[in-house]
Amino acid sequence: MLTQQNEKPGTDTLLSPEHPSMILGRRLFLRYAGYTAAAGTLLVTACGKTDLATGVSPQAVDLGTGDIGILNYAYALEQLEAAFYTQVIATPYSGMSADEMTILTEIRDHEIIHRDFFKAAIGSAAIMGLTPNFGAINFNDRTSVLTTARTFEDLGVSAYNGAGKLIKDVNYLLLAGKIVSVEARHAATIRDLLSAKTAAFAGDDVVAPTTGLDGALMPSAVLAAAQPFVQNRITANLG
Amino acid sequence: MNLFQIFSDIEKIDGDAPERLAYYSRRNWLKMGKRVSAAVAAPAVVAATINDAYAQSSGVVAALNFALTLEYLEDEYYRTAIGTSGLIPASDLAVIGQISKHEIAHVALLKGALGAAAVAKPAFKFGTVFSSYQTFLTAAQAFEDTGVRAYKGQAGALLGTDQLTVALQIHSVEARHAAEVRRLRGLRGWITDGDTGAVYAGEEITAQAGVDLVSLTGKSAVRARESFDEPLTKEQVLAIAAPYLA
């Protein structure tokens, strides 16, 4: 386990079908399809929506089962976040302050590190590079970008919180724990950018006021929320 | 008050309460049809979930009592600060009030869940930390970042349990608190260079699971260390908390 990939991860990442990592993705997909078929759990379903620009339908992706499935689940979410912040920094919204640029760049780098770490850690069982679908986001608009960031960060926190008890290997649990608190720090920071020095950083909309508990969502709910932002159809059987 | 004594006392708790609480816990649990969205669940139901700890292991009880002790400290800290005239500027009261509200809830949740096995609240001494707002914030940051690291250190003891979910849901709230307190101090929300001392011991690593994050990604060592929060052992946390125990 934890063999490092040979290829250097792409610096970044709105992956077009021509992008080398997409070609790599097809290769990996074939390998992965073979693997899952052998394991008797092939769950490839109908492809996701067709990319109108290229006419190419991104391949469906199955995350798998067990702890590897959970790691791929985390890898998928980190891919989504990394691609999002990469675009945010590549095309800054109008009026982005220097402070916001620094913060969002640092968050981008954290997410890229998370993404690449999972890819390396999962090794040959890692899912392919996903193709994002950010069509609903106006990257020129501060509110659109920051509210989407808030959605992704809160969703990430809920996803890790909910998946924790599904993890069998205590080392994987600790790794997830090391990452989820950083996602929560991101969430609070983004929320503070949207509404400075208010209760919003841990608002009653996300932390239940009577229990003081953050969100926890099962993978099925998280994937349903994330699917609109990914062109590949994602399936999983994670419990 | 000696925290080590508290934990040793926990070990001596006998089996009566566990069975009684587990009985009620099972009833509540069945009533909910096993479909609990913990984010919106009523405290009693969450407490019932934690009560299953009694049916499982003393390790779970010890972990939850450890958490409760830290929550006692944070709860008293913020309530005392809010009650100290002139300490918190009006501009920051909404933030501190929200944090305090959560710490009160965490104490109630853990205490209710542990029932008879809950440790008593220790007496705390905060010395001169309320003498200035910046001193108060500095200690608040230390408590929150320690709390994040402490919960992380206990996760393994809760592997595969519903109690783990609740602990994780508190853990991420502590991380939100930590980030916001850091921002009130004009710092980044995440643990980074310049964060040193016992509270941040071990945070400087840049490799995870044998993977060197810098050579893997081409990102800086600072970004690599920021990307992962590290755990603290119970002993490390108790050493950090010791000066605040009366």
Coordinates of C-alpha atoms in Angstrom, one line a residue:
Chain A
M1 CA 0.0 0.0 0.0
L2 CA 1.1 3.6 -0.3
T3 CA 3.2 3.1 -3.3
Q4 CA 4.0 6.4 -5.0
Q5 CA 2.8 7.0 -8.5
N6 CA 5.5 7.4 -11.1
E7 CA 3.9 10.3 -12.9
K8 CA 4.1 13.7 -11.4
P9 CA 0.6 14.9 -10.7
G10 CA -0.6 17.5 -13.1
T11 CA -0.1 21.0 -11.6
D12 CA -3.6 21.6 -12.3
T13 CA -6.4 20.6 -13.4
L14 CA -9.6 21.6 -15.1
L15 CA -9.1 18.5 -17.1
S16 CA -9.9 18.6 -20.8
P17 CA -10.2 15.3 -22.6
E18 CA -7.0 16.1 -24.4
H19 CA -5.2 16.7 -21.2
P20 CA -2.5 14.1 -20.6
S21 CA -4.0 13.1 -17.3
M22 CA -7.3 12.3 -19.0
I23 CA -5.5 10.0 -21.4
L24 CA -3.8 8.5 -18.3
G25 CA -7.3 8.4 -16.8
R26 CA -8.6 6.2 -19.6
R27 CA -5.6 3.9 -19.1
L28 CA -6.2 3.7 -15.4
F29 CA -9.9 3.3 -16.0
L30 CA -9.3 0.2 -18.2
R31 CA -7.0 -1.2 -15.5
Y32 CA -9.5 -0.3 -12.8
A33 CA -12.4 -1.8 -14.7
G34 CA -10.5 -5.0 -15.0
Y35 CA -9.8 -5.0 -11.3
T36 CA -13.4 -4.3 -10.3
A37 CA -14.8 -6.8 -12.7
A38 CA -12.5 -9.4 -11.3
A39 CA -13.7 -8.6 -7.8
G40 CA -17.3 -9.0 -9.1
T41 CA -18.3 -5.5 -8.2
L42 CA -18.3 -3.6 -11.4
L43 CA -20.9 -0.9 -11.1
V44 CA -20.3 1.2 -14.2
T45 CA -23.6 2.8 -15.0
A46 CA -24.7 5.2 -17.7
C47 CA -22.2 7.9 -18.4
G48 CA -22.6 11.3 -17.1
K49 CA -23.6 14.2 -19.2
T50 CA -21.8 14.8 -22.5
D51 CA -19.4 17.6 -22.6
L52 CA -21.1 19.9 -25.1
A53 CA -17.8 21.5 -26.2
T54 CA -16.1 18.3 -27.2
G55 CA -18.9 15.8 -27.6
V56 CA -17.0 13.5 -25.3
S57 CA -18.8 11.8 -22.5
P58 CA -16.6 11.5 -19.4
Q59 CA -16.4 8.0 -18.1
A60 CA -18.4 6.8 -15.2
V61 CA -16.3 6.3 -12.0
D62 CA -16.9 3.7 -9.3
L63 CA -15.2 4.4 -6.0
G64 CA -15.2 0.8 -5.0
T65 CA -15.8 -0.6 -1.5
G66 CA -14.2 -0.9 1.9
D67 CA -11.4 1.3 3.1
I68 CA -10.1 1.8 -0.5
G69 CA -13.5 2.9 -1.5
I70 CA -13.5 5.5 1.3
L71 CA -10.1 6.7 0.3
N72 CA -11.2 7.1 -3.3
Y73 CA -14.3 8.9 -2.0
A74 CA -12.0 11.4 -0.2
Y75 CA -9.8 11.6 -3.3
A76 CA -12.8 12.4 -5.4
L77 CA -13.8 15.3 -3.1
E78 CA -10.3 16.6 -2.9
Q79 CA -10.1 16.6 -6.7
L80 CA -13.2 18.6 -6.8
E81 CA -11.9 21.2 -4.3
A82 CA -8.5 21.4 -5.9
A83 CA -9.9 22.0 -9.4
F84 CA -12.3 24.6 -8.0
Y85 CA -9.7 26.7 -6.2
T86 CA -7.3 26.3 -9.1
Q87 CA -9.9 28.0 -11.3
V88 CA -10.6 30.6 -8.6
I89 CA -6.9 31.6 -8.7
A90 CA -6.5 31.3 -12.5
T91 CA -9.4 33.7 -13.0
P92 CA -9.8 35.9 -9.9
Y93 CA -13.2 37.4 -9.3
S94 CA -13.4 41.1 -9.7
G95 CA -12.4 43.0 -6.6
M96 CA -10.5 40.1 -5.0
S97 CA -8.4 41.7 -2.3
A98 CA -4.7 40.9 -1.8
D99 CA -5.6 39.2 1.5
E100 CA -8.3 37.1 -0.2
M101 CA -5.9 36.2 -3.0
T102 CA -3.3 34.9 -0.5
I103 CA -5.9 33.0 1.6
L104 CA -7.5 31.4 -1.5
T105 CA -4.1 30.5 -2.9
E106 CA -3.1 28.8 0.3
I107 CA -6.3 26.9 0.4
R108 CA -5.8 25.8 -3.2
D109 CA -2.4 24.5 -2.3
H110 CA -3.8 22.6 0.7
E111 CA -6.4 20.9 -1.5
I112 CA -3.8 20.0 -4.2
I113 CA -1.6 18.5 -1.5
H114 CA -4.6 16.5 -0.2
R115 CA -5.6 15.4 -3.7
D116 CA -2.1 14.3 -4.6
F117 CA -1.5 12.6 -1.3
F118 CA -4.6 10.4 -1.8
K119 CA -3.6 9.6 -5.3
A120 CA -0.2 8.5 -4.1
A121 CA -1.5 6.7 -1.1
I122 CA -4.2 4.7 -2.9
G123 CA -1.7 3.8 -5.7
S124 CA -3.0 1.6 -8.5
A125 CA -6.5 1.4 -7.0
A126 CA -7.0 5.1 -7.3
I127 CA -9.8 6.4 -9.5
M128 CA -9.1 8.5 -12.5
G129 CA -8.9 12.2 -12.7
L130 CA -12.5 13.6 -12.6
T131 CA -13.8 16.1 -15.0
P132 CA -15.4 19.0 -13.1
N133 CA -18.6 20.7 -14.2
F134 CA -18.4 24.3 -12.9
G135 CA -20.9 25.7 -15.3
A136 CA -23.2 27.0 -12.6
I137 CA -20.4 29.0 -10.9
N138 CA -19.6 32.6 -12.0
F139 CA -15.9 32.8 -11.3
N140 CA -16.0 36.5 -11.9
D141 CA -18.4 37.1 -9.0
R142 CA -17.1 37.1 -5.4
T143 CA -20.4 35.9 -3.9
S144 CA -20.8 33.1 -6.4
V145 CA -17.2 31.9 -5.7
L146 CA -17.3 32.2 -2.0
T147 CA -20.7 30.7 -1.5
T148 CA -19.6 27.7 -3.6
A149 CA -16.4 27.5 -1.6
R150 CA -18.5 27.5 1.6
T151 CA -20.6 24.7 0.1
F152 CA -17.6 22.6 -0.8
E153 CA -15.9 23.1 2.6
D154 CA -19.0 22.4 4.7
L155 CA -19.7 19.4 2.5
G156 CA -16.2 18.1 2.9
V157 CA -16.4 18.4 6.7
S158 CA -19.7 16.6 6.8
A159 CA -18.4 13.9 4.4
Y160 CA -15.3 13.1 6.6
N161 CA -17.4 13.3 9.7
G162 CA -19.9 10.8 8.3
A163 CA -17.4 8.5 6.8
G164 CA -15.3 8.1 9.9
K165 CA -17.2 5.2 11.4
L166 CA -17.1 3.3 8.1
I167 CA -13.3 3.2 8.2
K168 CA -11.8 -0.1 9.3
D169 CA -8.1 0.7 9.5
V170 CA -7.2 3.0 12.4
N171 CA -4.3 4.5 10.4
Y172 CA -6.7 5.6 7.7
L173 CA -9.1 7.0 10.3
L174 CA -6.2 9.1 11.7
L175 CA -5.3 10.4 8.2
A176 CA -8.9 11.4 7.6
G177 CA -9.0 13.1 11.0
K178 CA -5.8 15.1 10.2
I179 CA -7.5 16.4 7.0
V180 CA -11.0 17.1 8.2
S181 CA -10.0 19.7 10.8
V182 CA -8.1 21.6 8.1
E183 CA -11.2 21.5 5.9
A184 CA -13.1 22.9 8.9
R185 CA -10.5 25.7 9.3
H186 CA -11.1 26.5 5.6
A187 CA -14.9 26.4 6.1
A188 CA -14.7 28.9 9.0
T189 CA -12.3 31.1 7.1
I190 CA -14.5 31.2 4.0
R191 CA -17.5 31.9 6.1
D192 CA -15.7 34.7 7.8
L193 CA -14.8 36.2 4.4
L194 CA -18.5 36.2 3.6
S195 CA -19.6 37.6 7.0
A196 CA -16.7 38.9 9.0
K197 CA -16.7 38.7 12.8
T198 CA -20.2 37.2 13.1
A199 CA -21.4 33.9 14.3
A200 CA -21.3 32.7 10.6
F201 CA -17.9 30.9 10.9
A202 CA -19.8 28.1 12.8
G203 CA -23.3 29.4 12.2
D204 CA -26.5 27.8 13.4
D205 CA -27.1 26.7 9.7
V206 CA -24.1 24.3 9.9
V207 CA -23.5 23.6 13.6
A208 CA -26.6 22.5 15.4
P209 CA -27.2 25.1 18.2
T210 CA -28.6 22.7 20.7
T211 CA -25.9 20.1 20.5
G212 CA -22.9 22.1 19.2
L213 CA -22.4 19.4 16.6
D214 CA -21.1 19.9 13.1
G215 CA -22.7 18.1 10.1
A216 CA -22.1 14.4 9.4
L217 CA -23.4 12.9 6.1
M218 CA -23.2 9.5 4.6
P219 CA -21.5 9.0 1.3
S220 CA -24.8 8.7 -0.6
A221 CA -25.9 12.1 0.5
V222 CA -22.5 13.7 -0.1
L223 CA -22.2 12.2 -3.6
A224 CA -25.7 13.4 -4.5
A225 CA -24.7 16.9 -3.5
A226 CA -21.3 16.7 -5.3
Q227 CA -22.6 15.1 -8.5
P228 CA -23.8 18.4 -10.2
F229 CA -20.2 19.6 -10.0
V230 CA -18.7 16.6 -11.7
Q231 CA -19.2 15.4 -15.3
N232 CA -18.4 11.8 -14.6
R233 CA -21.2 9.8 -13.1
I234 CA -19.9 8.6 -9.7
T235 CA -21.1 5.4 -8.1
A236 CA -20.1 3.8 -4.9
N237 CA -21.1 1.1 -2.4
L238 CA -19.6 2.4 0.8
G239 CA -22.4 1.6 3.3
Chain B
M1 CA -7.4 18.7 41.4
N2 CA -5.4 16.2 39.4
L3 CA -6.5 15.1 36.0
F4 CA -4.5 11.9 36.2
Q5 CA -6.6 11.1 39.3
I6 CA -9.8 11.7 37.4
F7 CA -8.8 9.3 34.7
S8 CA -7.7 6.7 37.2
D9 CA -11.0 7.1 38.9
I10 CA -12.8 6.5 35.7
E11 CA -11.2 3.1 35.4
K12 CA -12.7 2.1 38.7
I13 CA -16.3 2.7 37.7
D14 CA -18.3 -0.5 37.9
G15 CA -20.7 -2.2 35.7
D16 CA -24.1 -1.3 37.0
A17 CA -24.6 2.1 35.4
P18 CA -23.5 0.8 32.0
E19 CA -26.2 -1.8 31.8
R20 CA -28.9 0.5 33.0
L21 CA -27.9 3.2 30.5
A22 CA -27.4 0.8 27.7
Y23 CA -31.0 -0.4 28.2
Y24 CA -32.4 3.1 27.8
S25 CA -30.0 3.8 25.0
R26 CA -31.3 0.8 23.0
R27 CA -34.9 1.9 23.5
N28 CA -34.2 5.4 22.3
W29 CA -32.2 4.1 19.4
L30 CA -34.9 1.7 18.2
K31 CA -37.4 4.5 18.5
M32 CA -35.4 6.5 16.1
G33 CA -35.5 3.7 13.6
K34 CA -31.7 4.0 13.3
R35 CA -32.2 6.9 11.0
V36 CA -30.4 9.7 12.9
S37 CA -29.1 12.7 11.2
A38 CA -26.8 13.7 14.0
A39 CA -26.5 17.2 12.8
V40 CA -30.0 17.9 13.7
A41 CA -30.7 15.3 16.3
A42 CA -32.0 16.3 19.7
P43 CA -29.5 16.1 22.5
A44 CA -31.2 13.2 24.1
V45 CA -30.9 11.1 21.1
V46 CA -27.2 12.0 20.6
A47 CA -26.7 11.3 24.2
A48 CA -28.4 7.9 23.8
T49 CA -26.0 7.2 21.0
I50 CA -23.0 8.0 23.2
N51 CA -24.5 5.8 25.9
D52 CA -23.8 2.8 23.8
A53 CA -20.3 3.4 25.0
Y54 CA -21.2 1.6 28.2
A55 CA -22.0 -1.5 26.3
Q56 CA -18.7 -1.4 24.5
S57 CA -15.5 -0.6 26.4
S58 CA -14.0 1.4 29.2
G59 CA -11.7 2.8 26.6
V60 CA -14.7 4.6 25.0
V61 CA -15.8 6.0 28.4
A62 CA -12.3 7.2 29.2
A63 CA -12.0 8.9 25.8
L64 CA -15.4 10.7 26.4
N65 CA -14.5 11.7 29.9
F66 CA -11.2 13.1 28.7
A67 CA -13.2 15.1 26.1
L68 CA -15.6 16.3 28.8
T69 CA -12.7 17.6 30.9
L70 CA -11.4 19.7 28.1
E71 CA -14.9 21.0 27.4
Y72 CA -15.4 21.9 31.1
L73 CA -12.2 24.0 30.8
E74 CA -13.2 25.7 27.5
D75 CA -16.8 26.3 28.8
E76 CA -15.7 28.0 32.0
Y77 CA -13.0 30.0 30.1
Y78 CA -15.4 31.6 27.7
R79 CA -18.2 32.2 30.2
T80 CA -15.7 33.8 32.6
A81 CA -14.4 36.0 29.8
I82 CA -17.9 37.1 28.7
G83 CA -18.7 37.9 32.4
T84 CA -15.5 40.0 32.7
S85 CA -16.6 43.6 32.2
G86 CA -14.7 45.5 29.4
L87 CA -12.6 42.4 28.3
I88 CA -14.2 41.6 25.0
P89 CA -14.8 44.4 22.5
A90 CA -18.3 44.7 21.2
S91 CA -17.1 44.0 17.7
D92 CA -16.0 40.5 18.7
L93 CA -18.8 39.5 21.1
A94 CA -20.8 37.7 18.4
V95 CA -17.9 35.4 17.7
I96 CA -17.0 34.7 21.3
G97 CA -20.7 34.2 22.2
Q98 CA -21.1 31.6 19.5
I99 CA -18.0 29.7 20.7
S100 CA -19.3 29.8 24.3
K101 CA -22.7 28.6 23.2
H102 CA -21.1 25.5 21.6
E103 CA -18.8 24.7 24.6
I104 CA -21.9 24.9 26.9
A105 CA -23.7 22.5 24.5
H106 CA -20.7 20.1 24.3
V107 CA -20.5 19.9 28.1
A108 CA -24.2 19.2 28.4
L109 CA -24.0 16.6 25.6
L110 CA -21.0 14.7 27.0
K111 CA -22.2 14.9 30.6
G112 CA -25.7 13.8 29.8
A113 CA -24.3 10.9 27.8
L114 CA -21.9 9.7 30.4
G115 CA -24.5 10.0 33.1
A116 CA -23.2 8.6 36.4
A117 CA -19.8 7.9 34.8
A118 CA -19.2 11.6 34.0
V119 CA -16.2 13.0 35.7
A120 CA -16.8 15.9 38.1
K121 CA -15.9 19.4 36.9
P122 CA -12.4 20.3 38.1
A123 CA -11.6 23.7 39.6
F124 CA -9.8 25.9 37.2
K125 CA -7.4 28.8 37.6
F126 CA -6.8 31.1 34.7
G127 CA -4.4 33.5 36.5
T128 CA -3.9 36.7 34.6
V129 CA -5.2 35.7 31.2
F130 CA -8.2 38.0 31.5
S131 CA -6.1 41.0 32.1
S132 CA -6.1 41.9 28.5
Y133 CA -8.1 40.9 25.4
Q134 CA -5.0 39.8 23.5
T135 CA -3.9 37.6 26.3
F136 CA -7.3 36.1 26.5
L137 CA -7.3 35.4 22.7
T138 CA -3.8 33.9 22.8
A139 CA -4.9 31.4 25.5
A140 CA -8.2 30.8 23.6
Q141 CA -6.2 29.9 20.5
A142 CA -4.1 27.5 22.5
F143 CA -7.2 25.8 24.1
E144 CA -8.9 25.4 20.7
D145 CA -5.9 24.1 18.8
T146 CA -5.2 21.8 21.7
G147 CA -8.8 20.6 21.6
V148 CA -8.6 19.8 17.9
R149 CA -5.4 17.8 18.4
A150 CA -6.8 16.1 21.6
Y151 CA -10.0 14.8 19.9
K152 CA -7.9 13.6 17.0
G153 CA -5.7 11.7 19.4
Q154 CA -8.7 9.9 20.8
A155 CA -10.3 8.9 17.5
G156 CA -8.6 5.5 17.4
A157 CA -10.2 4.6 20.7
L158 CA -13.6 5.1 19.1
L159 CA -12.9 3.3 15.8
G160 CA -16.0 1.9 14.2
T161 CA -18.5 3.3 16.8
D162 CA -21.3 5.8 16.6
Q163 CA -19.5 7.6 19.4
L164 CA -16.8 8.3 16.9
T165 CA -19.2 10.2 14.7
V166 CA -20.2 12.5 17.6
A167 CA -16.6 13.0 18.6
L168 CA -15.7 14.0 15.0
Q169 CA -18.7 16.4 14.9
I170 CA -17.3 18.1 18.0
H171 CA -13.7 17.9 16.6
S172 CA -14.6 19.9 13.5
V173 CA -16.4 22.5 15.5
E174 CA -13.3 23.0 17.6
A175 CA -11.4 23.5 14.4
R176 CA -13.9 26.1 13.3
H177 CA -13.4 27.9 16.6
A178 CA -9.6 27.7 16.4
A179 CA -9.7 29.1 12.9
E180 CA -11.9 32.0 13.9
V181 CA -10.0 32.9 17.1
R182 CA -6.8 32.9 15.0
R183 CA -8.4 35.2 12.5
L184 CA -9.5 37.6 15.4
R185 CA -5.7 37.7 16.2
G186 CA -4.9 38.6 12.6
L187 CA -3.4 35.2 11.9
R188 CA -4.2 32.4 9.4
G189 CA -7.0 30.0 10.4
W190 CA -4.6 27.1 10.0
I191 CA -1.6 26.0 12.1
T192 CA 1.5 27.3 10.3
D193 CA 5.1 28.4 10.7
G194 CA 5.7 30.4 13.9
D195 CA 3.3 28.1 15.8
T196 CA 5.7 26.6 18.3
G197 CA 5.7 25.2 21.9
A198 CA 3.9 22.3 23.5
V199 CA 0.6 23.2 21.9
Y200 CA 2.1 22.7 18.4
A201 CA 4.7 20.0 19.1
G202 CA 4.8 17.6 16.1
E203 CA 2.9 19.9 13.7
E204 CA 6.0 20.6 11.7
I205 CA 6.0 17.3 9.8
T206 CA 5.7 17.4 6.0
A207 CA 5.4 13.7 5.2
Q208 CA 2.2 11.6 5.7
A209 CA 2.0 7.8 5.6
G210 CA 5.5 7.7 4.2
V211 CA 4.7 10.1 1.4
D212 CA 6.9 13.2 1.3
L213 CA 4.4 15.9 0.4
V214 CA 6.9 18.5 -0.8
S215 CA 8.6 16.3 -3.4
L216 CA 5.2 14.8 -4.3
T217 CA 3.5 18.1 -5.0
G218 CA 6.2 20.7 -5.5
K219 CA 4.5 22.8 -2.9
S220 CA 6.4 24.4 0.0
A221 CA 7.1 22.8 3.3
V222 CA 4.9 25.4 5.0
R223 CA 1.9 24.5 2.8
A224 CA 2.6 20.8 3.5
R225 CA 2.6 21.2 7.2
E226 CA -0.6 23.4 7.1
S227 CA -2.4 20.7 5.1
F228 CA -2.6 18.2 7.9
D229 CA -3.4 18.8 11.6
E230 CA -1.5 16.3 13.9
P231 CA -2.9 14.5 17.0
L232 CA -1.7 14.9 20.6
T233 CA -1.6 12.1 23.1
K234 CA -3.6 12.3 26.3
E235 CA -0.4 12.8 28.3
Q236 CA 0.7 15.7 26.0
V237 CA -2.7 17.4 26.4
L238 CA -2.7 17.0 30.2
A239 CA 0.7 18.6 30.4
I240 CA -0.6 21.6 28.5
A241 CA -3.7 21.8 30.6
A242 CA -2.0 21.3 34.0
P243 CA -1.2 25.0 34.7
Y244 CA -4.9 25.8 34.5
L245 CA -6.0 23.3 37.1
A246 CA -6.5 24.6 40.6

